[in-house]
mmCIF file of C-alpha atoms in Angstrom:
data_model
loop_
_atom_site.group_PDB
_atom_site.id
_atom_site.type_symbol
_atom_site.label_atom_id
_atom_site.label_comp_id
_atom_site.label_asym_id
_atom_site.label_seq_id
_atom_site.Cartn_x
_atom_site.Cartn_y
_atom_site.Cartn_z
ATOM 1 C CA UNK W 27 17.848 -18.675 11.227
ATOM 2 C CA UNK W 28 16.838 -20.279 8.201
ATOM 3 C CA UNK W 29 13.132 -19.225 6.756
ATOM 4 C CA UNK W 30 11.052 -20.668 4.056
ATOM 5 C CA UNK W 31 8.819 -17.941 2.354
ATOM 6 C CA UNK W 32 5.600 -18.813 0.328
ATOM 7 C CA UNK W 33 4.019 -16.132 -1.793
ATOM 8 C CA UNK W 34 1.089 -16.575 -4.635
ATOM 9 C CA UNK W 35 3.424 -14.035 -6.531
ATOM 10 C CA UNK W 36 6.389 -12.084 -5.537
ATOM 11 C CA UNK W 37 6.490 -10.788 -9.000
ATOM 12 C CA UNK W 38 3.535 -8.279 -10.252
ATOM 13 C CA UNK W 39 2.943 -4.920 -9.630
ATOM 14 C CA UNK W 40 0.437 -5.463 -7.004
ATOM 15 C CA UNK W 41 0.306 -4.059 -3.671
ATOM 16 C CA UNK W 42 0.705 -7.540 -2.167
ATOM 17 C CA UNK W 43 3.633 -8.567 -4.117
ATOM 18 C CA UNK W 44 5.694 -5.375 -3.184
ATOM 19 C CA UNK W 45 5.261 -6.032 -0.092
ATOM 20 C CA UNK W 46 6.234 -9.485 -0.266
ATOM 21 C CA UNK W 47 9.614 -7.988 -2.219
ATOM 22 C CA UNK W 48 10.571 -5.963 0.809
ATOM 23 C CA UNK W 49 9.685 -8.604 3.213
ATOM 24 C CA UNK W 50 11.950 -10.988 1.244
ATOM 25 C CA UNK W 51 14.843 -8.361 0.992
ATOM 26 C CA UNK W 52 14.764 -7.107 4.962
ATOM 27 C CA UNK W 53 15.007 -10.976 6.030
ATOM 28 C CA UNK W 54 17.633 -11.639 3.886
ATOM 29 C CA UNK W 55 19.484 -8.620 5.124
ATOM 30 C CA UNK W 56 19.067 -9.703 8.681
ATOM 31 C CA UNK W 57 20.041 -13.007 7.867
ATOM 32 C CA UNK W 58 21.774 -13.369 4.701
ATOM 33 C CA UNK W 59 20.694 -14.639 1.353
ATOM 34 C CA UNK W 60 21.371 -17.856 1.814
ATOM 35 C CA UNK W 61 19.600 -18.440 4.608
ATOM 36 C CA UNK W 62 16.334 -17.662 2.608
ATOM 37 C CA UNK W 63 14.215 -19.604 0.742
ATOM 38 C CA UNK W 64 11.608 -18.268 -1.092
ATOM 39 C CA UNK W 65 9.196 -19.987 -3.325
ATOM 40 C CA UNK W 66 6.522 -17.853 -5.559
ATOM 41 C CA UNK W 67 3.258 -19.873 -7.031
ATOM 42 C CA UNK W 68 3.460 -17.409 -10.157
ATOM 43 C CA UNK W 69 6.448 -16.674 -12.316
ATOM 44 C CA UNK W 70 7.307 -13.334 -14.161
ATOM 45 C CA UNK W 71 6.210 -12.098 -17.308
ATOM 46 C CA UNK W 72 7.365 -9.550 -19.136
ATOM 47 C CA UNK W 73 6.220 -5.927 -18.114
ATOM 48 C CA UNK W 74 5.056 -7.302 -14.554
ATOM 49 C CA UNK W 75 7.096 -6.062 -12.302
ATOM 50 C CA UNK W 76 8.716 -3.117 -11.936
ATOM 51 C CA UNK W 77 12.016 -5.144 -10.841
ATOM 52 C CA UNK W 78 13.734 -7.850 -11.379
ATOM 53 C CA UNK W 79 13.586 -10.207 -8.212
ATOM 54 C CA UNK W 80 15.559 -13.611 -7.713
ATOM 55 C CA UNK W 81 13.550 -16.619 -5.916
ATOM 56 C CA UNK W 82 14.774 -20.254 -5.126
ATOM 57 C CA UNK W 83 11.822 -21.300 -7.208
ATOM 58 C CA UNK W 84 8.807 -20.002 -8.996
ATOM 59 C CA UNK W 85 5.954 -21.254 -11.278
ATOM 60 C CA UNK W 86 5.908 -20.697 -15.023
ATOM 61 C CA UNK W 87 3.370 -18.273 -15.057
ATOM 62 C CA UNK W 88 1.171 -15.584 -14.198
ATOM 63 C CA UNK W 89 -1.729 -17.977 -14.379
ATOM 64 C CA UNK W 90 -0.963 -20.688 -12.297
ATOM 65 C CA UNK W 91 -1.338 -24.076 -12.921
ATOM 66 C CA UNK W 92 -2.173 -27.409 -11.197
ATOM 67 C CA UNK W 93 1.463 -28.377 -11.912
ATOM 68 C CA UNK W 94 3.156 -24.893 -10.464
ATOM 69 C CA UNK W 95 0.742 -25.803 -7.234
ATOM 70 C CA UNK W 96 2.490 -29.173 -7.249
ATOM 71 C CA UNK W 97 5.172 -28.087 -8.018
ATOM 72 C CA UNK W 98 5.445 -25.424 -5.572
ATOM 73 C CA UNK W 99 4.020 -28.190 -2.748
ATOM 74 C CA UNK W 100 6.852 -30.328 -3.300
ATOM 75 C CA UNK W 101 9.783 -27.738 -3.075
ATOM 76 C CA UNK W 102 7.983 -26.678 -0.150
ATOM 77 C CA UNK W 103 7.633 -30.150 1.588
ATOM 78 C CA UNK W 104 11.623 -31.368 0.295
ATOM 79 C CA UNK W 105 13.001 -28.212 1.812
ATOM 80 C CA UNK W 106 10.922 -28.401 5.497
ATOM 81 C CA UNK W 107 12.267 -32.545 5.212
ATOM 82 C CA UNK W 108 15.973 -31.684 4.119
ATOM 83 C CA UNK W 109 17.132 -28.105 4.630
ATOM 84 C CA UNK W 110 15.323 -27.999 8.078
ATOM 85 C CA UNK W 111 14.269 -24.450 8.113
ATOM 86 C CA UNK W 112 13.354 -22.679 11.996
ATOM 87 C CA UNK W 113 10.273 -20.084 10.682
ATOM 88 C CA UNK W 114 7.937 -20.418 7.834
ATOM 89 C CA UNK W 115 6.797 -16.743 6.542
ATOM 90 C CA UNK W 116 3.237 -17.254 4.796
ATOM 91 C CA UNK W 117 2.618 -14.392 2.609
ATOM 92 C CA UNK W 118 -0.995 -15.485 2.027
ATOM 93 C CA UNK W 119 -3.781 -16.768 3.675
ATOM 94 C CA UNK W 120 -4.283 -19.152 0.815
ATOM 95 C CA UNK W 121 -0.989 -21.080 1.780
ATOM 96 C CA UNK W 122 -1.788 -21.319 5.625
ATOM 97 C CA UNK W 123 -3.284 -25.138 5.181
ATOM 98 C CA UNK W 124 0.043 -26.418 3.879
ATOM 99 C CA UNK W 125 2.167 -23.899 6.047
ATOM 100 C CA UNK W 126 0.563 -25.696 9.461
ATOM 101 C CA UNK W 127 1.614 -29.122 7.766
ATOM 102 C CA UNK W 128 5.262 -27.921 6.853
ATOM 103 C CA UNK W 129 5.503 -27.042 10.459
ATOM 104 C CA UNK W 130 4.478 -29.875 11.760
ATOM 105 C CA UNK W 131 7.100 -31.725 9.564
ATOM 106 C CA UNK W 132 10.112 -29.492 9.981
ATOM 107 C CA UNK W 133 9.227 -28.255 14.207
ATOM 108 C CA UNK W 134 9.341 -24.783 12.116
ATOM 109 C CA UNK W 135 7.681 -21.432 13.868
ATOM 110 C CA UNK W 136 4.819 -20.260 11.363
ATOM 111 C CA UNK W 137 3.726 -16.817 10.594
ATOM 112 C CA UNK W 138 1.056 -15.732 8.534
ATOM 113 C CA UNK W 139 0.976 -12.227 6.703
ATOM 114 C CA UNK W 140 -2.533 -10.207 7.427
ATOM 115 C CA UNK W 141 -4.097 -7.781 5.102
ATOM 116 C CA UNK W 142 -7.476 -7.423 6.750
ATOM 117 C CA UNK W 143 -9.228 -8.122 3.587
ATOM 118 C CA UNK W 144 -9.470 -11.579 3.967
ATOM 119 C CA UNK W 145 -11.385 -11.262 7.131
ATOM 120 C CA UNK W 146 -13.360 -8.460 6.133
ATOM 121 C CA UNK W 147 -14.437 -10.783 2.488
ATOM 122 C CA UNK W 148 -14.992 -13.894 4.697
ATOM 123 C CA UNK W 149 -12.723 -16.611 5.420
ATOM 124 C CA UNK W 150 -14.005 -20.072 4.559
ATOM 125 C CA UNK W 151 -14.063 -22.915 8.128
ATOM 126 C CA UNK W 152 -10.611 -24.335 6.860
ATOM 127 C CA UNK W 153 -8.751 -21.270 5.942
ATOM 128 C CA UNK W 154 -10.054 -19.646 9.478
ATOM 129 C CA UNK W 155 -8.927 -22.954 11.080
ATOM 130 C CA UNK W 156 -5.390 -22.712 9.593
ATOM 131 C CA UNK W 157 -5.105 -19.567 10.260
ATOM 132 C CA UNK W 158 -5.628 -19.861 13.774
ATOM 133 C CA UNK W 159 -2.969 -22.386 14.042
ATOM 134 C CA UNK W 160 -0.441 -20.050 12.935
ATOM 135 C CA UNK W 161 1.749 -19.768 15.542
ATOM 136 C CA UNK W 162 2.475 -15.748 14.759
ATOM 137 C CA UNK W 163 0.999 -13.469 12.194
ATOM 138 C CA UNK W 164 2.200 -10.127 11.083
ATOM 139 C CA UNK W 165 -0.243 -7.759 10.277
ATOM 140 C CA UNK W 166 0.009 -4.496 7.539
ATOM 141 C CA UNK W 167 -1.491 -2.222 9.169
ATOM 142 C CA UNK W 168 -3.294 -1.565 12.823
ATOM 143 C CA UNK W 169 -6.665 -1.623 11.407
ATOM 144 C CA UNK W 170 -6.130 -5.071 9.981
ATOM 145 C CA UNK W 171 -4.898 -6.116 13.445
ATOM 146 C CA UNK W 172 -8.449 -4.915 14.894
ATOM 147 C CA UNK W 173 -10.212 -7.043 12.236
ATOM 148 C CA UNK W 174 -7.749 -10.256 13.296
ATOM 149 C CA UNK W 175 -8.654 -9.209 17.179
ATOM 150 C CA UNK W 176 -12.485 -8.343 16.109
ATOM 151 C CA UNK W 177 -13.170 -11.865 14.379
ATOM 152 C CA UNK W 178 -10.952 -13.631 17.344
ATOM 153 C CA UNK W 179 -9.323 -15.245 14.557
ATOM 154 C CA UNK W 180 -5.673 -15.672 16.422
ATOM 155 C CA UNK W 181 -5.249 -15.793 20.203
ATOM 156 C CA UNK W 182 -2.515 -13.779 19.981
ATOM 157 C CA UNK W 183 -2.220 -9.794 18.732
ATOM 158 C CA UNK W 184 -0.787 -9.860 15.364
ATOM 159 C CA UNK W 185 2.484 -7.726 15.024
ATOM 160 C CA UNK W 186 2.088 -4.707 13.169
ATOM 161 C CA UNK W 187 4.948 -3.644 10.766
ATOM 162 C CA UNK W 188 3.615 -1.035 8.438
ATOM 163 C CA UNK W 189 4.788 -1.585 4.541
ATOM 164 C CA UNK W 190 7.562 0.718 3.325
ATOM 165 C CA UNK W 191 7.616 3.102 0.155
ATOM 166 C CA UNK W 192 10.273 3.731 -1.830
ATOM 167 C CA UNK W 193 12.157 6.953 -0.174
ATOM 168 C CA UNK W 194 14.883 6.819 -2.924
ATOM 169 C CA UNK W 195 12.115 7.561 -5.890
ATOM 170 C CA UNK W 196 9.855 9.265 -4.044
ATOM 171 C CA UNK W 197 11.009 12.821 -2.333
ATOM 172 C CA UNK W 198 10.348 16.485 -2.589
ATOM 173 C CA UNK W 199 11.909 18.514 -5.261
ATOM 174 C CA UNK W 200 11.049 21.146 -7.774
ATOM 175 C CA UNK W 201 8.350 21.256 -9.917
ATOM 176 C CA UNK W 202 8.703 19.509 -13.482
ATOM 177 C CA UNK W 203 7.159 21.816 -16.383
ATOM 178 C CA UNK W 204 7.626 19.426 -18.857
ATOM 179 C CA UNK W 205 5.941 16.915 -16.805
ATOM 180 C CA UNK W 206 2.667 19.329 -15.754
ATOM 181 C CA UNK W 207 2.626 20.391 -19.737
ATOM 182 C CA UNK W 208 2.465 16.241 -20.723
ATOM 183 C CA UNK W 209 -0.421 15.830 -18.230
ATOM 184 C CA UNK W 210 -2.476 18.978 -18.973
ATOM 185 C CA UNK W 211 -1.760 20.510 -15.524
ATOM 186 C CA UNK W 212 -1.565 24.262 -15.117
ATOM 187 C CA UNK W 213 1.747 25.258 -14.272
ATOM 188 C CA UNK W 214 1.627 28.435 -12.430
ATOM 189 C CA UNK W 215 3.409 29.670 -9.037
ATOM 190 C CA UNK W 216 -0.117 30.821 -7.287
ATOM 191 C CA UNK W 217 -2.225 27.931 -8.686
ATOM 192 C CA UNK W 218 -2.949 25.870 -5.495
ATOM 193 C CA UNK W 219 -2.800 21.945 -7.009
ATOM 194 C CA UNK W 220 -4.714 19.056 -5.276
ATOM 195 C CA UNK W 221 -4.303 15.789 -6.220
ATOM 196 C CA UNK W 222 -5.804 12.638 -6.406
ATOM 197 C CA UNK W 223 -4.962 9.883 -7.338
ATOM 198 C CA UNK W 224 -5.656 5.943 -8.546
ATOM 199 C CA UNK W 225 -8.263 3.293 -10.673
ATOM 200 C CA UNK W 226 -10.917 5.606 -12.035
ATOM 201 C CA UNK W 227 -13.300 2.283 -12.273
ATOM 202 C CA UNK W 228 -16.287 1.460 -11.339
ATOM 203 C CA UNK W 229 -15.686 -1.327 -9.017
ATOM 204 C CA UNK W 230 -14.213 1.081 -6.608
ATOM 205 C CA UNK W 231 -16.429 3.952 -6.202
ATOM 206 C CA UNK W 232 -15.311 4.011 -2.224
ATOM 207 C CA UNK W 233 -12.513 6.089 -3.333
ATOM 208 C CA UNK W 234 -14.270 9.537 -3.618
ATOM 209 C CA UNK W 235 -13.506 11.106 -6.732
ATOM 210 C CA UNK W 236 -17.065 11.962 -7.128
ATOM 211 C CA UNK W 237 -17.218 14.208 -3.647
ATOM 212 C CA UNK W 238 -14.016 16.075 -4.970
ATOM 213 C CA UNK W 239 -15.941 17.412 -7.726
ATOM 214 C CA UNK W 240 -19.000 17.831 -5.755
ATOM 215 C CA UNK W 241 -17.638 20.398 -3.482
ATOM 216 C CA UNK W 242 -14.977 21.911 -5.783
ATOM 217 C CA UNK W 243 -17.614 24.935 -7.096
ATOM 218 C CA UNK W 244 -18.204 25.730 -3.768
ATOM 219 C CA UNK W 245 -14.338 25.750 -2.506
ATOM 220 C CA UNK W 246 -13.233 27.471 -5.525
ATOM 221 C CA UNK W 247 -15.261 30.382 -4.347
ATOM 222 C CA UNK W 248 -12.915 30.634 -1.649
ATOM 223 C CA UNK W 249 -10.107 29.767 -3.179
ATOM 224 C CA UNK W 250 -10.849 30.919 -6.702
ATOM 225 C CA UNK W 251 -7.164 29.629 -8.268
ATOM 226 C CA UNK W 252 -7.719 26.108 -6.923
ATOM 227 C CA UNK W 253 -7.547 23.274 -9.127
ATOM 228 C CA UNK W 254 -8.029 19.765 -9.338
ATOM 229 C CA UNK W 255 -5.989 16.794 -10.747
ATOM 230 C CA UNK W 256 -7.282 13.419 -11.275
ATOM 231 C CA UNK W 257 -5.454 11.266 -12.116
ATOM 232 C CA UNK W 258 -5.464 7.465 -13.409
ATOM 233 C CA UNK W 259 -7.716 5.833 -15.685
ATOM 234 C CA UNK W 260 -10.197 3.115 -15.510
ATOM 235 C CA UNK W 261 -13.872 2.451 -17.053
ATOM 236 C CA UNK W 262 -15.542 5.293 -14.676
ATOM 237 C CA UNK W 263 -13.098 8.155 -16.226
ATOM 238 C CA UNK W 264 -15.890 9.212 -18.973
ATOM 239 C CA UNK W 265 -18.636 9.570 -16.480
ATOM 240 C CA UNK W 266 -16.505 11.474 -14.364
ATOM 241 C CA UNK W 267 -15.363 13.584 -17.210
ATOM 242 C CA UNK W 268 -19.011 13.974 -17.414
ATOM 243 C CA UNK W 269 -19.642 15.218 -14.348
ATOM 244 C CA UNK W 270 -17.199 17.768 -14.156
ATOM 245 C CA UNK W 271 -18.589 19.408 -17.481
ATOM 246 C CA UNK W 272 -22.040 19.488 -16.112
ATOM 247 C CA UNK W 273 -20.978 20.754 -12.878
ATOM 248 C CA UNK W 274 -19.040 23.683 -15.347
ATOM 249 C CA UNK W 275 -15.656 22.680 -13.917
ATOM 250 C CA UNK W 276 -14.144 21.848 -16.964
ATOM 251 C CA UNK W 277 -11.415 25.014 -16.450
ATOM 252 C CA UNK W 278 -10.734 23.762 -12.292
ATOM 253 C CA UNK W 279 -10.000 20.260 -13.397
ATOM 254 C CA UNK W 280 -7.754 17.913 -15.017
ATOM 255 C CA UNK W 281 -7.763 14.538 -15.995
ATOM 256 C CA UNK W 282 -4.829 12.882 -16.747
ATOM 257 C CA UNK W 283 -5.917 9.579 -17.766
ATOM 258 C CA UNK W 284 -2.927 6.876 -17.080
ATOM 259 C CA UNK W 285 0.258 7.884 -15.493
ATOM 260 C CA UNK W 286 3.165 6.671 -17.032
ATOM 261 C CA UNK W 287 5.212 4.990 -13.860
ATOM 262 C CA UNK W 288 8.349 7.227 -14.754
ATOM 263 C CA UNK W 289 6.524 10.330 -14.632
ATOM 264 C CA UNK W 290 4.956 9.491 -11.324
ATOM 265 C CA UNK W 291 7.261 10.733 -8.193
ATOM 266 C CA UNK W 292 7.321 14.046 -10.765
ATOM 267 C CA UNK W 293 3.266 14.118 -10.726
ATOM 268 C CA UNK W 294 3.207 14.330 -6.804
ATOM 269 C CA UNK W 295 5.420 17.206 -6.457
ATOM 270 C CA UNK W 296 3.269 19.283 -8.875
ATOM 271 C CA UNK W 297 0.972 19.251 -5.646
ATOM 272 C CA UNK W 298 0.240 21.176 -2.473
ATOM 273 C CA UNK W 299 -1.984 18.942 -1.487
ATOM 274 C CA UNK W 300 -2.880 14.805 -1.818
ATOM 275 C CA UNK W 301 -6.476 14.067 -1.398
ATOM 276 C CA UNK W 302 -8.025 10.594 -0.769
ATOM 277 C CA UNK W 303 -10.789 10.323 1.460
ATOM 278 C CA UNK W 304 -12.205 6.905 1.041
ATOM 279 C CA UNK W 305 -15.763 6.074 2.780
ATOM 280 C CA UNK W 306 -14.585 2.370 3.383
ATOM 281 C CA UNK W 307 -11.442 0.496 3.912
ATOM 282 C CA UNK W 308 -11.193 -1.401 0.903
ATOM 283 C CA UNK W 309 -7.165 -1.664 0.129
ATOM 284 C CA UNK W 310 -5.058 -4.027 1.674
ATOM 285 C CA UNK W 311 -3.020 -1.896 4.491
ATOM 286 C CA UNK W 312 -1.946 1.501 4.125
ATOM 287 C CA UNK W 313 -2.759 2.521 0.873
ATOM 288 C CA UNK W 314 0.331 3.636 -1.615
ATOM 289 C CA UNK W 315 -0.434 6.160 -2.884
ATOM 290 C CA UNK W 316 -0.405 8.446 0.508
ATOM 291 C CA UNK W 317 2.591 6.947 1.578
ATOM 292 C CA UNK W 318 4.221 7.867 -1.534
ATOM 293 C CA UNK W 319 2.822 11.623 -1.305
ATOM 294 C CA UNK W 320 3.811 11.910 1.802
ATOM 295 C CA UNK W 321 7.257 10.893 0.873
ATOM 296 C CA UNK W 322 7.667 13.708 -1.739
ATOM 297 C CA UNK W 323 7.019 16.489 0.859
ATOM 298 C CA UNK W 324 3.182 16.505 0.134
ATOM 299 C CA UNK W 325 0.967 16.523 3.048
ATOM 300 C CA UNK W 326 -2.526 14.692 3.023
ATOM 301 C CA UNK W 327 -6.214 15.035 3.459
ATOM 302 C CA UNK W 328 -7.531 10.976 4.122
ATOM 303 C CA UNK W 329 -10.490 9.110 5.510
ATOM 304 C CA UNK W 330 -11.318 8.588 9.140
ATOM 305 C CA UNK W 331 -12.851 5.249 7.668
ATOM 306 C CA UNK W 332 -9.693 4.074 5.921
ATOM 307 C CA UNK W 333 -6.136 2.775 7.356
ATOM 308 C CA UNK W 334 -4.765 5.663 5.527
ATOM 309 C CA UNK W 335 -5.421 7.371 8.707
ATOM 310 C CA UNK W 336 -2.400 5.688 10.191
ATOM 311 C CA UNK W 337 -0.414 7.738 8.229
ATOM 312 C CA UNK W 338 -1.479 10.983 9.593
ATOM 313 C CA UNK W 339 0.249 12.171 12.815
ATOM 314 C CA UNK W 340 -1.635 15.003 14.495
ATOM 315 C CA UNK W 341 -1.783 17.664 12.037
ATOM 316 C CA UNK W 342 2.013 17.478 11.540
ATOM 317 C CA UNK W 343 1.461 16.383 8.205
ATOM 318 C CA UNK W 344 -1.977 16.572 7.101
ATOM 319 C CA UNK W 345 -5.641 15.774 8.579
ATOM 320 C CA UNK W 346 -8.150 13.287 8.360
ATOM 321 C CA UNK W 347 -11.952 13.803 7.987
ATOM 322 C CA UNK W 348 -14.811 11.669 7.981
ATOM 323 C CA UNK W 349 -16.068 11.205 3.999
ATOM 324 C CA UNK W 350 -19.799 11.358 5.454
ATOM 325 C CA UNK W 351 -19.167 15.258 5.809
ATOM 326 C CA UNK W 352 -18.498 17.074 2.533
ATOM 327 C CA UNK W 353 -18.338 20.233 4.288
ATOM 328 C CA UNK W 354 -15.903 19.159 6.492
ATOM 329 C CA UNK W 355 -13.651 17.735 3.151
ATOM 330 C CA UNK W 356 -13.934 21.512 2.349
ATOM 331 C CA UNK W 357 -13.389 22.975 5.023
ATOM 332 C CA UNK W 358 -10.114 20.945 5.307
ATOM 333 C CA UNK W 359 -8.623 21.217 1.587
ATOM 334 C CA UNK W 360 -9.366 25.091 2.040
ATOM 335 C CA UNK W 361 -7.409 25.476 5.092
ATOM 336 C CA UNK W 362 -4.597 23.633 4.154
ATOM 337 C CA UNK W 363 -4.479 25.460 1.038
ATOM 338 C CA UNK W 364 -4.252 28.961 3.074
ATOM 339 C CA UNK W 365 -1.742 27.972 5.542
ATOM 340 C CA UNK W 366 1.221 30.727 5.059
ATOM 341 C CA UNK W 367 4.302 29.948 3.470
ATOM 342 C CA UNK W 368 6.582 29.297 6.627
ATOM 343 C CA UNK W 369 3.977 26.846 8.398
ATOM 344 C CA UNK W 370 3.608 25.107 5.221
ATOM 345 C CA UNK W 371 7.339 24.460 4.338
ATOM 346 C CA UNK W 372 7.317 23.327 7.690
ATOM 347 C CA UNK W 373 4.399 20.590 6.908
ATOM 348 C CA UNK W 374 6.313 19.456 3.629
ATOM 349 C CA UNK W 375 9.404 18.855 6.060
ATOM 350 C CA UNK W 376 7.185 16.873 8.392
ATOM 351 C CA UNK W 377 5.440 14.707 5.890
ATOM 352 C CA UNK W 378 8.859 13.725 4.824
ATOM 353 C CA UNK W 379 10.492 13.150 8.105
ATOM 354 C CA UNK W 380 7.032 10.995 9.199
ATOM 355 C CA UNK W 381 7.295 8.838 5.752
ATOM 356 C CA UNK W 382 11.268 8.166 6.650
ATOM 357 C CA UNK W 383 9.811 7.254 10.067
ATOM 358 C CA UNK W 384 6.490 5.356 9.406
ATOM 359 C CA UNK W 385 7.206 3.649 5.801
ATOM 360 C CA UNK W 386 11.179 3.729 5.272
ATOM 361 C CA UNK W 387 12.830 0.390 4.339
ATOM 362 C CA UNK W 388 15.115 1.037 7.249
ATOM 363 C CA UNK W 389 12.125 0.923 9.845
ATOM 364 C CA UNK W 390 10.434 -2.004 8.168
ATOM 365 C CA UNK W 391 13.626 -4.284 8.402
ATOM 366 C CA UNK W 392 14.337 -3.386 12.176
ATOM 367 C CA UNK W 393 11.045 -4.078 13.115
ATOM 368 C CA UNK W 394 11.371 -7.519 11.452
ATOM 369 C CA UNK W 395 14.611 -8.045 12.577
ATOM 370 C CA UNK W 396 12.964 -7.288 16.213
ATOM 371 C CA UNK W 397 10.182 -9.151 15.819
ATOM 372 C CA UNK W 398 11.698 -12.412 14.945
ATOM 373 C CA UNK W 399 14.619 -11.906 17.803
ATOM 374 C CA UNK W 400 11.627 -12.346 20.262
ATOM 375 C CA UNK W 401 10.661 -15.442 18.459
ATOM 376 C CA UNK W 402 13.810 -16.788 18.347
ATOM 377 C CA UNK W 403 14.645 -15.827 21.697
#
């Protein structure tokens, strides 16, 4: 099968954009490199990505321009006229107008990455009417599928492939002193460590940094050792800093400020516990940074609210509460704190083996290479 992929940009940082980079990688291992084409509206700059990433054409910059659209148009349209390709992957909503065209043009299947968000921010009449044309759409995450399902924007059930984390970088190991010391984090054997993590701004208050520190007095006087690692920076650190002083935690919590990427798998195994309870689902699929917790033995506390849930199986390797309930946030972070030694290796194991399961690159291919044998079929 040979596919044409369009992305807005396979090569930043961005959630999206990894994903796109797996996506891009599993379909050329199912059906060889040659047999993909892949065409990004945005080109690389230096310090964008964390890879390297070949494409069969890309735009000059980060910023595109009315030429890169043009230019990107025209690859597009030459290779559905000459090189005759059987699916069309969409990687954004954006693209469906002239994805419906190509496939008119080349007899091409279409399928249409969905993220949720752009139901969720309101689609415009002619994106929702593209999008419905799609013949097949892929979706990030369950919750996203509800949203397509909710806003009957498809006829058909998108199919959900969950995006993958990087097993190889992320996975449980000893604890780094050197790492803790560079950070600020207090590096002792019976100091319980919970950690959160992301964009301290103000644009995304949702996040729930602000009920960490509002019930960490009252769960430190059960757990009296407990402490508390922000980390990330963003224009809502100094109030936050703030807070904790005036709530006297300034001993039971650290900021980090930025993580240096290199430093990061190292950061999540100085935990016993990851901590993001969100009271809205505002990230595009699963968020990362659960996945990748989960991934270096660390279970999770998340948000019944959020598609983070998705990663919690049972209470195999963590829980989920709602973030309307403070007491039941404490209530949770204290009893997974106090869970003896052998249950708890046992939990580390498990939110491993469920992150090789759920979010492995091996998983995420086979479910592509699955879903497009029934296409093909």
């Amino acid at each position: 099968m040979r596919i044409l992929y369009l992305t807005p940009d396979v090569f930043a940082r961005g959630g999206i954009s990894r994903h796109n980079r797996y996506q891009i990688e599993a379909l050329r291992e199912i059906y060889g490199a040659g047999k993909v084409r892949a065409l990004s509206l945005q080109g690389p700059e230096n310090g964008r990505s964390e890879t390297t990433f070949r494409v069969f054409w890309h735009g000059r910059a980060r910023l595109a321009t009315s030429l890169d659209r043009a230019g990107l148009s025209f690859q597009a349209v030459q290779s559905a006229l000459l090189w005759k390709p059987q699916a069309i992957f969409c990687a954004h909503v954006n693209f469906t107008p002239l994805a419906t065209r190509l496939g008119l043009l080349s007899g091409a299947q279409t399928i249409l990455n969905v993220y949720g968000l752009e139901l969720r921010n309101g689609l415009s009449p002619r994106y929702q009417e593209h999008m419905a044309r799609m013949d097949r759409l892929i979706s990030d995450c369950n919750a996203s599928a509800e949203d397509v399902q909710e806003h009957e924007a498809h006829l058909e059930p998108p199919e959900v492939i969950w995006d993958c984390v990087d097993l190889n970088r992320f996975y449980p190991g000893p604890r780094n002193a050197a790492v803790a010391q560079k950070y600020g984090i207090p590096f002792r054997l019976r100091t319980p460590v919970v950690l959160t993590l992301g964009e301290l701004g103000k644009t995304v208050p949702h996040k729930g940094y602000d009920r960490l520190l509002e019930i960490w007095s009252d769960l430190r006087a059960q757990i009296p050792q407990a402490h508390l690692v922000i980390a990330g920076g963003g224009d809502d650190a100094a109030r936050l800093k703030e807070k904790a002083l005036r709530l006297g935690l300034e001993e039971a919590v650290t900021f980090t400020g930025p993580v240096h990427a290199a430093d990061l798998p190292a950061l999540y195994r100085l935990a016993d516990l990851f901590c993001q309870v969100s009271d809205t689902g505002q990230s595009p699929g699963i968020p990362l940074a659960p996945r990748e917790a989960l991934a270096s033995g660390v279970p999770v506390i998340v948000s019944d609210e959020d598609s983070a849930r998705e990663a919690v199986v049972g209470m195999r390797n963590g829980r989920i509460v709602s973030p309307r309930d403070p007491g039941q946030l404490r209530r949770a972070i204290i009893e997974m704190l106090s869970t003896p030694e052998p249950a708890r290796r046992i939990q580390c194991q498990q939110a491993r083996a469920i992150a090789e399961e759920r979010f492995g690159y091996g998983a995420f291919r086979d479910k592509h290479r699955y879903f497009l044998s029934k296409i093909s079929a």
